[in-house]
Short mmCIF file of C-alpha atoms in Angstrom, two decimals:
data_model
loop_
_atom_site.label_atom_id
_atom_site.label_comp_id
_atom_site.label_asym_id
_atom_site.label_seq_id
_atom_site.Cartn_x
_atom_site.Cartn_y
_atom_site.Cartn_z
CA MET A 133 107.50 86.17 24.21
CA GLY A 134 109.27 89.50 23.55
CA TRP A 135 106.82 91.45 25.66
CA THR A 136 106.99 89.11 28.59
CA PHE A 137 110.83 89.28 28.64
CA ARG A 138 110.80 93.12 28.41
CA TRP A 139 108.15 93.41 31.14
CA ARG A 140 110.09 91.26 33.58
CA ARG A 141 113.22 93.15 32.70
CA LEU A 142 111.46 96.48 33.42
CA VAL A 143 110.26 95.18 36.83
CA VAL A 144 113.70 94.07 37.76
CA ASP A 145 115.24 97.33 36.60
CA VAL A 146 112.72 99.34 38.64
CA GLY A 147 113.39 97.27 41.70
CA VAL A 148 117.20 97.80 41.43
CA LEU A 149 116.67 101.51 40.93
CA VAL A 150 114.50 101.72 44.07
CA MET A 151 117.19 99.97 46.08
CA VAL A 152 120.02 102.19 44.71
CA LEU A 153 118.01 105.34 45.39
CA GLY A 154 117.16 104.08 48.90
CA THR A 155 120.81 103.52 49.60
CA VAL A 156 121.85 106.96 48.15
CA VAL A 157 119.18 108.76 50.15
CA GLY A 158 119.94 106.75 53.23
CA CYS A 159 116.88 104.75 53.66
CA THR A 160 115.49 101.48 52.55
CA PRO A 161 112.09 100.72 51.29
CA ALA A 162 109.72 99.48 53.97
CA PRO A 163 108.91 95.80 53.76
CA PRO A 164 105.34 95.14 52.65
CA LYS A 165 102.81 95.25 55.51
CA ARG A 166 101.29 91.95 56.42
CA GLN A 167 98.28 91.51 58.62
CA ALA A 168 99.57 89.39 61.41
CA THR A 169 97.11 87.32 63.37
CA PRO A 170 97.63 88.11 67.06
CA GLU A 171 99.19 85.28 69.00
CA PRO A 172 97.78 84.45 72.46
CA PRO A 173 99.94 85.68 75.22
CA GLU A 174 102.16 83.15 76.84
CA THR A 175 100.76 81.97 80.09
CA VAL A 176 102.85 80.43 82.91
CA SER A 177 101.03 78.70 85.62
CA SER A 178 102.27 79.24 89.16
CA GLN A 179 100.14 76.51 90.55
CA VAL A 180 101.81 73.60 92.29
CA PHE A 181 100.39 70.18 92.53
CA ALA A 182 103.07 68.35 94.32
CA PRO A 183 102.05 65.22 96.34
CA PRO A 184 103.89 64.48 99.58
CA SER A 185 107.00 62.53 98.93
CA ASP A 186 105.75 59.69 101.19
CA SER A 187 102.60 59.20 98.99
CA VAL A 188 104.72 57.74 96.12
CA SER A 189 104.14 54.04 95.71
CA PRO A 190 107.45 52.12 96.42
CA ASP A 191 106.36 49.44 93.84
CA THR A 192 105.72 51.73 90.90
CA GLY A 193 107.54 54.95 91.95
CA VAL A 194 104.32 56.88 90.84
CA ALA A 195 102.14 59.08 93.07
CA PRO A 196 98.42 58.35 93.08
CA PRO A 197 96.09 61.09 91.79
CA THR A 198 95.43 63.78 94.32
CA SER A 199 92.50 66.10 94.66
CA SER A 200 94.38 68.94 96.46
CA VAL A 201 93.44 72.57 95.90
CA PRO A 202 95.99 74.38 93.74
CA VAL A 203 98.46 76.53 95.72
CA THR A 204 100.19 79.55 94.31
CA SER A 205 103.23 81.51 95.33
CA ALA A 206 102.22 84.17 97.76
CA ALA A 207 103.62 86.88 100.07
CA ILE A 208 102.66 89.49 102.54
CA TYR A 209 104.34 92.84 103.01
CA ASP A 210 106.11 93.52 106.34
CA CYS A 211 106.96 96.79 108.06
CA ASP A 212 110.24 96.93 106.07
CA ALA A 213 108.29 96.98 102.82
CA GLN A 214 109.52 93.58 101.96
CA PRO A 215 107.43 90.67 100.74
CA VAL A 216 107.69 87.65 102.99
CA GLU A 217 106.38 84.19 102.81
CA ARG A 218 104.89 82.28 105.74
CA PRO A 219 106.52 84.56 108.34
CA ALA A 220 107.20 83.05 111.72
CA GLN A 221 106.93 86.50 113.25
CA PHE A 222 105.32 89.61 111.97
CA ILE A 223 105.11 93.16 113.43
CA LEU A 224 101.61 94.59 113.49
CA LEU A 225 102.21 98.14 114.75
CA CYS A 226 105.16 99.31 112.63
CA GLY A 227 105.64 102.54 114.44
CA ASP A 228 106.83 101.10 117.75
CA ALA A 229 106.34 97.33 117.39
CA GLY A 230 103.81 97.57 120.14
CA GLU A 231 102.16 94.44 118.88
CA THR A 232 104.06 91.56 117.23
CA LEU A 233 102.97 88.17 116.10
CA VAL A 234 105.36 85.29 117.07
CA HIS A 235 105.66 81.56 116.64
CA LEU A 236 103.27 81.61 113.62
CA VAL A 237 102.48 78.20 112.14
CA TRP A 238 100.66 78.58 108.79
CA SER A 239 98.13 76.47 106.87
CA GLY A 240 96.60 77.15 103.52
CA TRP A 241 99.49 79.50 102.49
CA GLY A 242 99.11 80.41 98.77
CA ARG A 243 95.34 79.80 98.67
CA THR A 244 92.71 82.50 98.74
CA SER A 245 92.74 82.39 102.59
CA ALA A 246 95.54 81.34 104.84
CA SER A 247 95.60 81.05 108.64
CA ALA A 248 98.15 80.80 111.33
CA THR A 249 98.17 80.00 115.04
CA GLY A 250 100.64 81.60 117.38
CA GLN A 251 100.93 84.43 119.75
CA VAL A 252 100.42 88.19 119.75
CA VAL A 253 102.93 89.91 122.04
CA VAL A 254 101.50 93.19 123.31
CA LYS A 255 103.54 95.92 125.16
CA SER A 256 101.71 96.62 128.40
CA CYS A 257 102.73 100.30 128.73
CA THR A 258 102.41 99.94 132.43
CA PRO A 259 103.80 102.24 134.08
CA ASP A 260 104.55 103.52 130.62
CA CYS A 261 105.32 102.07 127.19
CA ALA A 262 109.16 102.57 127.60
CA ASP A 263 109.22 100.62 130.86
CA GLY A 264 106.35 98.23 130.45
CA THR A 265 106.60 94.49 129.85
CA SER A 266 105.54 92.52 126.83
CA ILE A 267 102.72 89.99 127.34
CA PRO A 268 102.02 87.03 124.93
CA TYR A 269 98.40 86.00 124.18
CA VAL A 270 97.29 83.03 122.15
CA ALA A 271 96.24 84.25 118.69
CA THR A 272 94.83 83.12 115.38
CA VAL A 273 95.65 85.19 112.18
CA THR A 274 93.64 84.90 108.82
CA ILE A 275 94.92 86.63 105.81
CA THR A 276 92.83 87.14 102.63
CA GLY A 277 92.63 89.34 99.70
CA LEU A 278 95.11 87.54 97.60
CA SER A 279 95.79 89.64 94.51
CA GLY A 280 98.76 89.12 92.19
CA GLY A 281 100.44 86.82 94.62
CA ILE A 282 100.12 89.30 97.54
CA TYR A 283 97.82 89.16 100.60
CA THR A 284 96.20 92.52 101.38
CA LYS A 285 93.89 91.78 104.39
CA MET A 286 94.54 90.43 107.74
CA HIS A 287 92.26 89.60 110.70
CA LEU A 288 93.72 88.93 114.18
CA SER A 289 91.76 87.04 116.85
CA ALA A 290 93.24 86.95 120.41
CA PRO A 291 90.29 86.58 122.76
CA ARG A 292 92.29 87.21 126.00
CA ALA A 293 94.24 90.12 124.68
CA PRO A 294 93.34 93.72 125.58
CA VAL A 295 92.19 94.14 122.05
CA PRO A 296 90.63 90.72 121.20
CA ALA A 297 89.93 91.32 117.56
CA GLN A 298 91.62 93.51 114.86
CA ASN A 299 91.46 93.99 111.16
CA PHE A 300 94.41 95.24 109.06
CA ALA A 301 94.89 96.34 105.54
CA VAL A 302 98.23 95.27 104.29
CA ASP A 303 99.94 97.19 101.49
CA THR A 304 103.52 97.53 100.29
CA ASP A 305 104.40 99.46 103.47
CA GLY A 306 103.13 96.68 105.74
CA PRO A 307 100.02 96.39 108.02
CA VAL A 308 97.73 99.29 108.81
CA ALA A 309 95.17 98.87 111.65
CA LEU A 310 91.64 99.39 110.34
CA THR A 311 89.51 98.29 113.28
CA ARG A 312 90.46 97.46 116.85
CA LEU A 313 87.61 95.93 118.82
CA PRO A 314 88.02 96.42 122.61
CA THR A 315 87.38 93.87 125.22
CA GLY A 316 83.61 93.24 125.63
CA TYR A 317 82.72 94.20 122.10
#
């Protein structure tokens, strides 16, 4: 029993000495290293499964199960380098606004592909661009390339416009025309 008491007392004295020396020197002993098991990262789902409010049963107050495709929050960058959601109008040629989409009505927003119907308004540049008129054409827009909540590709179809089909890359500075397919292509 004498040795056990002395051994415990020695361990306590050494521990106190280490703490005192650490305080005098200006440091404290590092806590013992433990192997931590990595925790899985927290995930937050941005998917929305909201049934229309009119689909709730008046008897039970509960909505029936739906088989809708998940929708996420999404945006597309405009010419002002601002992310916008479901824009009603969208400038295609940022330099002079020579082509602008207007009256857009979207479907599928937040899915991998979204589309809109509306009009593309084109400056006629007749007699010149400063004095020309703007002419609207029926148009369909499809956006794809959803990555990180941002759409990156756009296709414009306006069969009666001077340029009936166009493809755009859309980055943080807005749309950039990639291909402009002329009439008769």
